[in-house]
Amino acid sequence: MIRLGVIGTNWITERFLEAAKHVEDFSLTAVYSRTEEKAKEFAGKYGVHTIFTNLEEMAESDEIDAVYIASPNSHHSRQAVLFLENKKHVLCEKPLASNAAEVKEMIEAAQQNEVLLMEAMKSTVMPNFESIKKNISKIGTIRRFSGSYCQYSSRYDAYKKGTVLNAFNPEFSSGALMDLGIYVIYPLVVLFGKPNKIQATGTLLESGADGQGSILLSYDEMEAVVMYSKITESNQPSEIQGEHGSIIINKISGPEAVDIHYREGSRESISVKQDMPSMYYEAKEFVELIHQGKIESDKNSFTNSLLTIEIMDEARKQIGIIFPDDH
């Protein structure tokens, strides 16, 4: 049984736990929050008796084997390294860290301590993403990837009224690129690897966080355009264009319906059954890798996580997004 501790008592942690309860050999054992009151309240919902308000104590505890980190982005690296150095497996929410330098430190800590580190990018471990990889050869030579994830943030309403919450505060390494853009960039990296050239533009808000942006990425035989926003809403699907046809992905952040539209007019559904909550698949992957004694996932690998953050670092540089953790 893998005994899990969680850092972060927000909606994303609740959604993760809701999904993870379907995974065998997995039990929530401990909860961390900065305040005892919040930790107790959250733990109570799940019948958990062990709470921590001190991260060092939690990392040294014999009561957990692994930790799920869902704190603000700026805290990820420091917290992950602490747990990895205490031989605890780490599933860390995306983005893995504020920048590539921090991601490298995290990978190094996992390798040195021989424990698992995995980025909690749900889409790339979902069955429908596996189906895309399996069927992509059907559309011939790939020429274009067009990815879009634009979701109006409820926190933007607060921002416009003068309240800057974490989502639009660069102190926490947040903003549209980090929170939503990564959902489009990560699958691109998994499928096509490292681009030759990156051109990024974006809308900087007065807080210093970005509200939206677009990135053009050039490869040898293809190009990719990714669009993301927290200040507008879009229902546009994402698409992989090949010379024989295109793959239409309804939701790049968690593919539910995937179809091939062939150039000569026929269509083929390549969707597969996904009857579990979307975050179930990352929890399952994480537990299976621990049982296998692996320190990284083949899908959400160190290489994929590092390449993704390097692309985001370059995009931030071009747009002018600066975080306190940038060295």
Coordinates of C-alpha atoms in Angstrom, one line a residue:
M1 CA 0.0 0.0 0.0
I2 CA 1.4 3.4 -1.0
R3 CA 0.7 5.9 1.8
L4 CA 0.2 9.3 0.4
G5 CA 0.6 12.8 1.9
V6 CA -0.8 15.9 0.2
I7 CA 0.5 19.4 0.2
G8 CA -2.2 21.9 -0.8
T9 CA -5.8 21.8 0.4
N10 CA -7.5 23.3 -2.7
W11 CA -9.9 22.1 -5.3
I12 CA -7.2 20.5 -7.4
T13 CA -6.2 18.3 -4.5
E14 CA -9.8 17.4 -3.9
R15 CA -10.3 16.5 -7.6
F16 CA -7.1 14.4 -7.5
L17 CA -8.1 12.5 -4.4
E18 CA -11.6 11.9 -5.9
A19 CA -9.8 10.2 -8.9
A20 CA -7.1 8.5 -6.9
K21 CA -9.6 6.6 -4.7
H22 CA -10.2 4.3 -7.7
V23 CA -6.5 3.3 -7.7
E24 CA -5.6 0.1 -5.8
D25 CA -2.7 0.2 -3.3
F26 CA -3.1 3.9 -2.7
S27 CA -4.3 5.5 0.5
L28 CA -4.4 9.1 1.8
T29 CA -2.5 9.1 5.1
A30 CA -1.5 12.7 5.8
V31 CA -2.4 16.3 5.0
Y32 CA -0.2 19.4 5.2
S33 CA -1.5 23.0 5.5
R34 CA 0.2 26.0 6.9
T35 CA -2.6 26.3 9.4
E36 CA -3.7 23.6 11.8
E37 CA -7.3 24.5 11.4
K38 CA -7.3 24.1 7.6
A39 CA -5.3 20.9 7.8
K40 CA -7.8 19.4 10.3
E41 CA -10.8 20.5 8.2
F42 CA -9.4 19.0 5.0
A43 CA -8.2 15.8 6.7
G44 CA -11.6 15.4 8.3
K45 CA -13.3 15.2 4.9
Y46 CA -11.3 12.1 4.2
G47 CA -11.1 10.5 7.6
V48 CA -7.4 11.2 7.9
H49 CA -5.9 11.6 11.4
T50 CA -2.3 12.7 10.6
I51 CA -1.8 16.3 9.9
F52 CA 1.3 18.5 9.5
T53 CA 1.9 22.2 9.6
N54 CA 5.7 21.8 9.3
L55 CA 7.0 20.5 6.0
E56 CA 10.3 19.2 7.4
E57 CA 8.5 17.1 9.9
M58 CA 6.3 15.7 7.2
A59 CA 9.2 14.9 4.9
E60 CA 11.0 13.1 7.7
S61 CA 7.8 11.2 8.8
D62 CA 7.7 7.4 8.6
E63 CA 4.0 7.6 8.0
I64 CA 4.1 8.4 4.3
D65 CA 5.8 6.9 1.2
A66 CA 4.9 9.5 -1.3
V67 CA 3.6 13.1 -1.6
Y68 CA 1.3 14.9 -4.0
I69 CA 2.3 18.6 -4.3
A70 CA -0.4 21.1 -5.3
S71 CA 0.9 24.2 -3.8
P72 CA 1.5 27.5 -5.7
N73 CA 4.0 27.0 -8.6
S74 CA 6.7 29.0 -6.9
H75 CA 6.8 26.5 -4.0
H76 CA 7.0 23.3 -6.1
S77 CA 10.8 23.0 -6.5
R78 CA 11.8 23.6 -2.8
Q79 CA 9.1 21.3 -1.5
A80 CA 9.8 18.5 -4.0
V81 CA 13.5 18.5 -3.3
L82 CA 12.9 18.4 0.4
F83 CA 10.7 15.3 0.0
L84 CA 13.0 13.6 -2.6
E85 CA 16.0 14.1 -0.3
N86 CA 13.9 12.3 2.4
K87 CA 13.4 9.4 0.0
K88 CA 9.8 10.1 -0.6
H89 CA 8.3 9.7 -4.1
V90 CA 6.9 12.9 -5.6
L91 CA 3.9 13.6 -7.9
C92 CA 4.1 17.3 -8.5
E93 CA 1.4 19.4 -10.2
K94 CA 2.2 21.1 -13.5
P95 CA 4.2 23.2 -14.1
L96 CA 6.9 21.2 -12.3
A97 CA 8.7 24.4 -11.2
S98 CA 9.2 28.1 -12.0
N99 CA 12.1 27.5 -14.5
A100 CA 14.4 25.0 -16.0
A101 CA 17.1 25.5 -13.4
E102 CA 14.7 24.4 -10.7
V103 CA 13.5 21.4 -12.7
K104 CA 17.1 20.3 -13.1
E105 CA 17.6 20.4 -9.3
M106 CA 14.4 18.3 -8.8
I107 CA 15.5 15.7 -11.4
E108 CA 19.0 15.5 -9.8
A109 CA 17.4 15.0 -6.3
A110 CA 15.3 12.2 -7.7
Q111 CA 18.2 10.5 -9.4
Q112 CA 20.6 10.8 -6.4
N113 CA 18.0 9.5 -3.9
E114 CA 16.5 6.9 -6.3
V115 CA 12.9 7.9 -5.8
L116 CA 10.2 8.7 -8.3
L117 CA 9.5 12.2 -9.5
M118 CA 6.7 12.7 -12.0
E119 CA 4.9 15.8 -13.3
A120 CA 1.2 15.5 -12.9
M121 CA 0.3 16.3 -16.5
K122 CA -2.9 14.3 -16.8
S123 CA -3.6 14.5 -20.5
T124 CA -0.4 12.7 -21.7
V125 CA -1.2 9.6 -19.7
M126 CA -4.8 9.4 -20.7
P127 CA -6.0 6.5 -23.0
N128 CA -7.1 8.9 -25.7
F129 CA -3.6 10.4 -25.9
E130 CA -2.2 6.9 -26.3
S131 CA -4.7 6.5 -29.1
I132 CA -3.4 9.7 -30.8
K133 CA 0.2 8.3 -30.6
K134 CA -0.9 4.9 -32.0
N135 CA -2.9 6.3 -34.9
I136 CA -0.8 9.4 -35.9
S137 CA 1.0 7.5 -38.7
K138 CA -2.4 7.3 -40.6
I139 CA -2.3 11.0 -41.5
G140 CA 1.1 10.8 -43.2
T141 CA 3.8 13.4 -42.9
I142 CA 2.9 15.9 -40.2
R143 CA 3.0 19.5 -41.3
R144 CA 1.2 21.4 -38.5
F145 CA 0.2 21.2 -34.9
S146 CA -2.4 23.8 -33.8
G147 CA -3.2 23.7 -30.1
S148 CA -5.6 26.0 -28.1
Y149 CA -6.5 26.2 -24.5
C150 CA -8.3 29.4 -23.6
Q151 CA -10.4 29.4 -20.5
Y152 CA -11.7 32.6 -18.9
S153 CA -10.6 32.7 -15.2
S154 CA -13.1 33.6 -12.6
R155 CA -10.1 35.2 -10.8
Y156 CA -9.8 37.7 -13.6
D157 CA -13.1 39.3 -12.5
A158 CA -11.5 39.8 -9.1
Y159 CA -8.3 41.2 -10.8
K160 CA -10.4 43.7 -12.8
K161 CA -11.9 44.9 -9.5
G162 CA -8.4 45.4 -8.0
T163 CA -7.8 42.2 -6.2
V164 CA -4.7 40.3 -7.5
L165 CA -5.1 36.6 -6.5
N166 CA -2.4 34.0 -6.9
A167 CA -3.5 33.2 -10.5
F168 CA -2.4 36.6 -11.7
N169 CA 0.5 37.2 -9.3
P170 CA 4.0 36.6 -10.8
E171 CA 5.3 36.2 -7.2
F172 CA 3.8 32.7 -7.4
S173 CA 5.1 31.9 -10.9
S174 CA 1.6 31.9 -12.3
G175 CA -0.2 33.4 -15.3
A176 CA -1.6 32.1 -18.5
L177 CA 1.5 30.4 -19.9
M178 CA 2.3 28.5 -16.7
D179 CA -1.3 27.6 -15.8
L180 CA -2.8 26.8 -19.2
G181 CA -0.1 27.2 -21.9
I182 CA 1.7 24.1 -20.5
Y183 CA -1.3 22.0 -21.4
V184 CA -0.7 22.7 -25.1
I185 CA 3.1 22.7 -25.0
Y186 CA 3.6 19.4 -23.1
P187 CA 1.7 17.2 -25.6
L188 CA 3.5 18.9 -28.4
V189 CA 6.8 18.0 -26.8
V190 CA 5.8 14.4 -26.2
L191 CA 4.7 14.0 -29.8
F192 CA 7.4 16.0 -31.6
G193 CA 10.3 16.8 -29.3
K194 CA 12.4 19.9 -29.3
P195 CA 11.6 22.7 -31.7
N196 CA 14.4 24.5 -33.7
K197 CA 13.0 28.0 -33.1
I198 CA 10.5 29.7 -30.8
Q199 CA 8.7 33.0 -31.4
A200 CA 6.4 34.1 -28.6
T201 CA 4.0 37.0 -28.0
G202 CA 1.7 37.7 -25.1
T203 CA -0.4 40.2 -23.2
L204 CA 1.2 41.4 -20.0
L205 CA -1.1 42.6 -17.3
E206 CA -0.2 45.4 -14.9
S207 CA 0.6 42.8 -12.2
G208 CA 3.4 41.4 -14.4
A209 CA 1.6 38.2 -15.1
D210 CA 0.5 37.3 -18.6
G211 CA -3.2 37.1 -19.5
Q212 CA -2.8 35.3 -22.8
G213 CA -0.2 34.4 -25.4
S214 CA 0.7 32.6 -28.6
I215 CA 3.8 30.7 -29.5
L216 CA 5.0 29.7 -33.0
L217 CA 7.4 26.7 -32.9
S218 CA 9.4 25.6 -35.9
Y219 CA 10.5 22.0 -36.6
D220 CA 12.4 20.5 -39.6
E221 CA 9.3 19.5 -41.5
M222 CA 6.5 21.1 -39.6
E223 CA 5.4 24.1 -37.5
A224 CA 3.3 24.4 -34.4
V225 CA 1.2 27.2 -33.1
V226 CA -0.1 27.2 -29.5
M227 CA -2.6 29.6 -28.1
Y228 CA -3.6 30.0 -24.5
S229 CA -5.6 32.5 -22.4
K230 CA -7.0 33.2 -19.0
I231 CA -8.8 36.3 -20.1
T232 CA -10.9 34.9 -23.0
E233 CA -12.8 31.7 -23.6
S234 CA -12.6 29.5 -26.7
N235 CA -14.2 26.2 -27.7
Q236 CA -11.8 25.7 -30.6
P237 CA -10.4 22.1 -30.8
S238 CA -6.7 21.3 -31.3
E239 CA -5.5 19.7 -34.5
I240 CA -2.6 17.8 -35.9
Q241 CA -2.4 18.2 -39.7
G242 CA -0.8 15.6 -41.9
E243 CA -0.6 15.2 -45.6
H244 CA -3.3 12.5 -45.6
G245 CA -5.7 14.1 -43.1
S246 CA -5.9 15.7 -39.7
I247 CA -6.5 14.5 -36.1
I248 CA -9.1 16.7 -34.3
I249 CA -8.7 16.7 -30.5
N250 CA -11.7 18.2 -28.7
K251 CA -9.9 19.1 -25.5
I252 CA -6.1 19.3 -25.5
S253 CA -6.1 19.5 -21.6
G254 CA -7.9 16.1 -21.4
P255 CA -8.8 14.5 -24.7
E256 CA -12.3 13.0 -24.6
A257 CA -13.2 12.8 -28.3
V258 CA -10.5 12.3 -31.0
D259 CA -11.3 11.9 -34.7
I260 CA -9.3 11.6 -37.9
H261 CA -10.7 13.6 -40.8
Y262 CA -9.1 12.1 -44.0
R263 CA -8.3 14.4 -46.9
E264 CA -10.6 12.4 -49.3
G265 CA -13.6 13.0 -47.1
S266 CA -14.0 10.0 -44.7
R267 CA -13.9 10.2 -41.0
E268 CA -12.7 7.8 -38.3
S269 CA -13.2 8.0 -34.6
I270 CA -10.1 6.9 -32.7
S271 CA -11.6 7.7 -29.3
V272 CA -11.3 5.0 -26.7
K273 CA -13.3 4.4 -23.5
Q274 CA -12.3 6.5 -20.6
D275 CA -14.7 5.7 -17.8
M276 CA -12.6 7.1 -14.9
P277 CA -12.1 10.7 -13.8
S278 CA -9.4 12.4 -15.9
M279 CA -6.9 12.5 -13.0
Y280 CA -7.2 8.8 -12.3
Y281 CA -4.7 7.9 -15.1
E282 CA -1.9 10.0 -13.6
A283 CA -2.5 8.5 -10.1
K284 CA -2.5 5.0 -11.6
E285 CA 0.8 5.7 -13.6
F286 CA 2.4 7.1 -10.4
V287 CA 1.5 4.1 -8.2
E288 CA 2.5 1.5 -10.9
L289 CA 5.9 3.2 -11.4
I290 CA 6.6 3.1 -7.6
H291 CA 5.8 -0.6 -7.6
Q292 CA 8.1 -1.1 -10.6
G293 CA 10.9 0.7 -8.8
K294 CA 11.2 3.4 -11.5
I295 CA 12.3 6.9 -10.8
E296 CA 10.7 8.5 -13.9
S297 CA 7.7 7.9 -16.2
D298 CA 8.3 7.0 -19.9
K299 CA 5.3 9.3 -20.7
N300 CA 5.8 12.3 -18.4
S301 CA 9.6 11.8 -18.5
F302 CA 12.3 14.0 -17.2
T303 CA 13.2 14.9 -20.8
N304 CA 9.6 15.9 -21.6
S305 CA 9.3 18.0 -18.4
L306 CA 12.6 19.7 -18.9
L307 CA 12.0 20.5 -22.6
T308 CA 8.6 21.9 -21.8
I309 CA 9.9 24.3 -19.1
E310 CA 12.8 25.3 -21.4
I311 CA 10.3 26.3 -24.1
M312 CA 8.3 28.2 -21.5
D313 CA 11.5 29.9 -20.2
E314 CA 12.3 31.2 -23.7
A315 CA 8.7 32.3 -24.3
R316 CA 8.6 34.2 -21.0
K317 CA 11.9 35.9 -21.9
Q318 CA 10.4 37.0 -25.2
I319 CA 7.2 38.2 -23.7
G320 CA 8.8 39.8 -20.6
I321 CA 7.4 37.7 -17.8
I322 CA 9.8 37.6 -14.9
F323 CA 9.5 35.5 -11.7
P324 CA 11.4 36.1 -8.4
D325 CA 12.9 32.6 -8.7
D326 CA 14.6 33.3 -12.1
H327 CA 18.3 33.4 -11.7

